[in-house]
Amino acid sequence: MKLRRLSLGAIVLLLAADSPKEPEVPELNKKVLEFARASLGKKIGDGECATLAARALREAGARRFATSSEGDYVWGKLVRTVKPGENAAGEVLPGDIVQLRDALLTGKIGSDTFEYTYPKHTAIVAAVKDDGKVVELLHQNTGAFNARDEDRRKVQRTTLRFGDLKKGTAKIHRPQPPSD
């Protein structure tokens, strides 16, 4: 029996062929995320959550946001709607924009419990984990109620676990070119 020797490079290529492929992040998403990351720790405009997303879309050359008949912001193409116990995993990419509506999130971090309410809140996805069940967000006008207002209005990074959504919705929108 003849043994074949494979080079390390060939082994790496074989293993890479079997590994799951990360979805391609659209160019507009990359530009939205680049603006949001560069804004970390800064107050953008009036410090409102929607201002960060609106400015990021403008800087990326994407279509501006619209408002639905229900009064919700529409930041591009709707790719997923998360409701309590529904759609916790699924499509979401860095640079997508999350619109929370009447949201109540509760959960535990270590031995600490938390509860956050968002009547209407906008955030930009910075990273995606666990098949879209967990996202890192960049957003402003958020944080602990006892935090200073000037700190709450600066862009900050937090983690959102869609499984912690107990009430309301989280709609995930993908930025679109201005002509679509």
XYZ file of C-alpha atoms in Angstrom:
180
model
C 0.000 0.000 0.000
C 1.376 3.343 -1.047
C 1.083 6.288 1.353
C 0.434 9.740 0.033
C 1.743 12.723 1.820
C -0.250 15.901 1.811
C 1.324 19.225 2.391
C 0.068 21.394 5.231
C -1.343 23.775 2.641
C -3.379 20.997 1.001
C -4.769 19.925 4.383
C -5.790 23.492 5.196
C -7.532 23.787 1.824
C -9.400 20.525 2.375
C -10.540 21.584 5.833
C -11.590 25.025 4.580
C -13.737 23.443 1.864
C -15.819 21.672 4.529
C -16.182 24.632 6.912
C -19.343 26.757 6.783
C -19.032 29.912 4.719
C -19.625 33.284 6.316
C -22.212 35.282 4.379
C -20.846 38.092 2.266
C -21.448 41.490 3.867
C -22.772 44.001 1.291
C -20.672 47.095 0.647
C -23.349 49.447 2.023
C -23.433 47.479 5.279
C -19.653 47.776 5.535
C -19.871 51.558 5.110
C -22.688 51.900 7.672
C -20.678 49.845 10.163
C -17.484 51.776 9.448
C -19.250 55.054 10.312
C -20.775 53.598 13.490
C -17.448 52.148 14.663
C -15.667 55.460 14.031
C -18.383 57.133 16.147
C -17.855 54.941 19.224
C -17.649 57.178 22.311
C -18.905 60.260 20.424
C -22.278 61.983 20.404
C -23.654 62.037 16.858
C -25.987 64.951 16.159
C -28.557 65.347 18.936
C -27.599 62.020 20.531
C -30.895 60.328 19.645
C -30.695 56.676 18.628
C -32.211 57.237 15.179
C -29.750 60.038 14.431
C -26.804 57.619 14.446
C -28.505 55.292 11.935
C -29.729 58.143 9.720
C -26.248 59.698 9.618
C -24.623 56.299 8.948
C -26.961 55.705 5.976
C -26.218 59.177 4.629
C -22.453 58.757 4.979
C -22.674 55.334 3.277
C -24.634 56.752 0.329
C -27.619 54.509 1.128
C -31.328 55.195 0.798
C -32.735 57.377 3.569
C -35.097 55.900 6.116
C -38.861 56.042 5.783
C -41.676 55.871 8.311
C -44.331 53.148 8.172
C -48.041 53.821 8.590
C -47.657 52.560 12.195
C -44.968 55.170 12.865
C -42.003 52.781 12.826
C -38.749 53.618 11.096
C -37.923 51.548 8.012
C -34.167 51.539 7.458
C -34.059 49.503 4.241
C -35.174 46.043 3.187
C -36.800 44.075 6.014
C -34.867 40.806 6.368
C -36.223 39.450 9.659
C -38.765 40.187 12.375
C -38.120 38.792 15.841
C -40.993 38.362 18.294
C -40.955 36.719 21.727
C -40.269 33.032 21.165
C -40.197 33.442 17.357
C -37.325 33.879 14.916
C -34.626 34.171 17.596
C -32.081 32.816 15.091
C -31.737 33.788 11.478
C -30.613 36.334 8.965
C -28.694 39.360 10.209
C -25.392 40.867 9.061
C -22.996 43.450 10.441
C -24.185 46.873 9.264
C -27.878 45.907 9.384
C -30.109 48.194 11.426
C -32.341 46.908 14.231
C -35.566 48.711 15.050
C -37.018 47.765 18.435
C -40.684 48.541 19.100
C -42.440 48.181 22.483
C -39.608 45.854 23.464
C -39.067 44.338 26.882
C -35.858 42.353 27.320
C -35.110 40.407 30.486
C -32.381 37.970 31.325
C -29.329 37.157 33.405
C -25.681 38.016 33.106
C -23.886 35.823 35.604
C -25.863 36.136 38.842
C -27.258 39.569 37.915
C -30.670 39.973 36.319
C -31.540 42.775 33.941
C -34.618 44.345 32.431
C -34.576 46.852 29.588
C -37.526 48.515 27.926
C -37.379 50.169 24.545
C -40.632 51.787 23.396
C -38.875 52.733 20.132
C -35.137 52.283 19.663
C -32.684 52.031 16.774
C -29.257 50.342 16.715
C -26.634 49.237 14.184
C -25.389 45.630 14.207
C -21.640 45.487 14.818
C -21.198 41.705 15.027
C -23.290 38.541 14.743
C -22.905 35.437 16.892
C -24.614 32.094 17.463
C -26.491 31.869 14.138
C -27.962 35.356 14.537
C -29.341 34.739 18.038
C -26.900 37.244 19.539
C -25.760 40.559 18.090
C -23.398 43.235 19.263
C -24.939 46.649 18.741
C -23.618 50.164 18.316
C -26.175 52.729 19.431
C -26.713 55.922 21.388
C -29.361 57.269 23.771
C -29.251 54.053 25.780
C -27.816 52.737 28.993
C -28.628 52.612 32.677
C -31.318 54.992 33.869
C -28.983 56.382 36.518
C -26.270 57.177 33.932
C -25.594 60.801 33.077
C -27.535 61.955 30.021
C -24.343 63.080 28.284
C -22.943 59.529 28.633
C -26.169 57.874 27.436
C -26.091 60.023 24.277
C -22.671 58.795 23.175
C -22.293 55.821 20.836
C -21.705 52.680 22.848
C -21.466 48.937 22.319
C -23.837 46.444 23.946
C -24.981 42.876 23.361
C -28.542 41.885 22.459
C -29.767 38.305 22.796
C -32.962 37.925 20.796
C -34.027 35.133 23.141
C -34.289 37.759 25.925
C -37.124 39.521 24.050
C -40.251 39.024 26.176
C -42.521 41.626 24.566
C -42.570 43.708 21.371
C -40.612 43.267 18.157
C -37.132 43.634 16.724
C -37.125 44.310 12.984
C -33.858 43.907 11.132
C -33.365 46.054 8.031
C -30.649 45.872 5.391
C -29.397 49.213 3.948
C -30.332 49.700 0.288
C -28.908 51.760 -2.562
C -30.750 55.055 -3.114
C -32.203 53.875 -6.461
C -33.789 50.591 -5.192
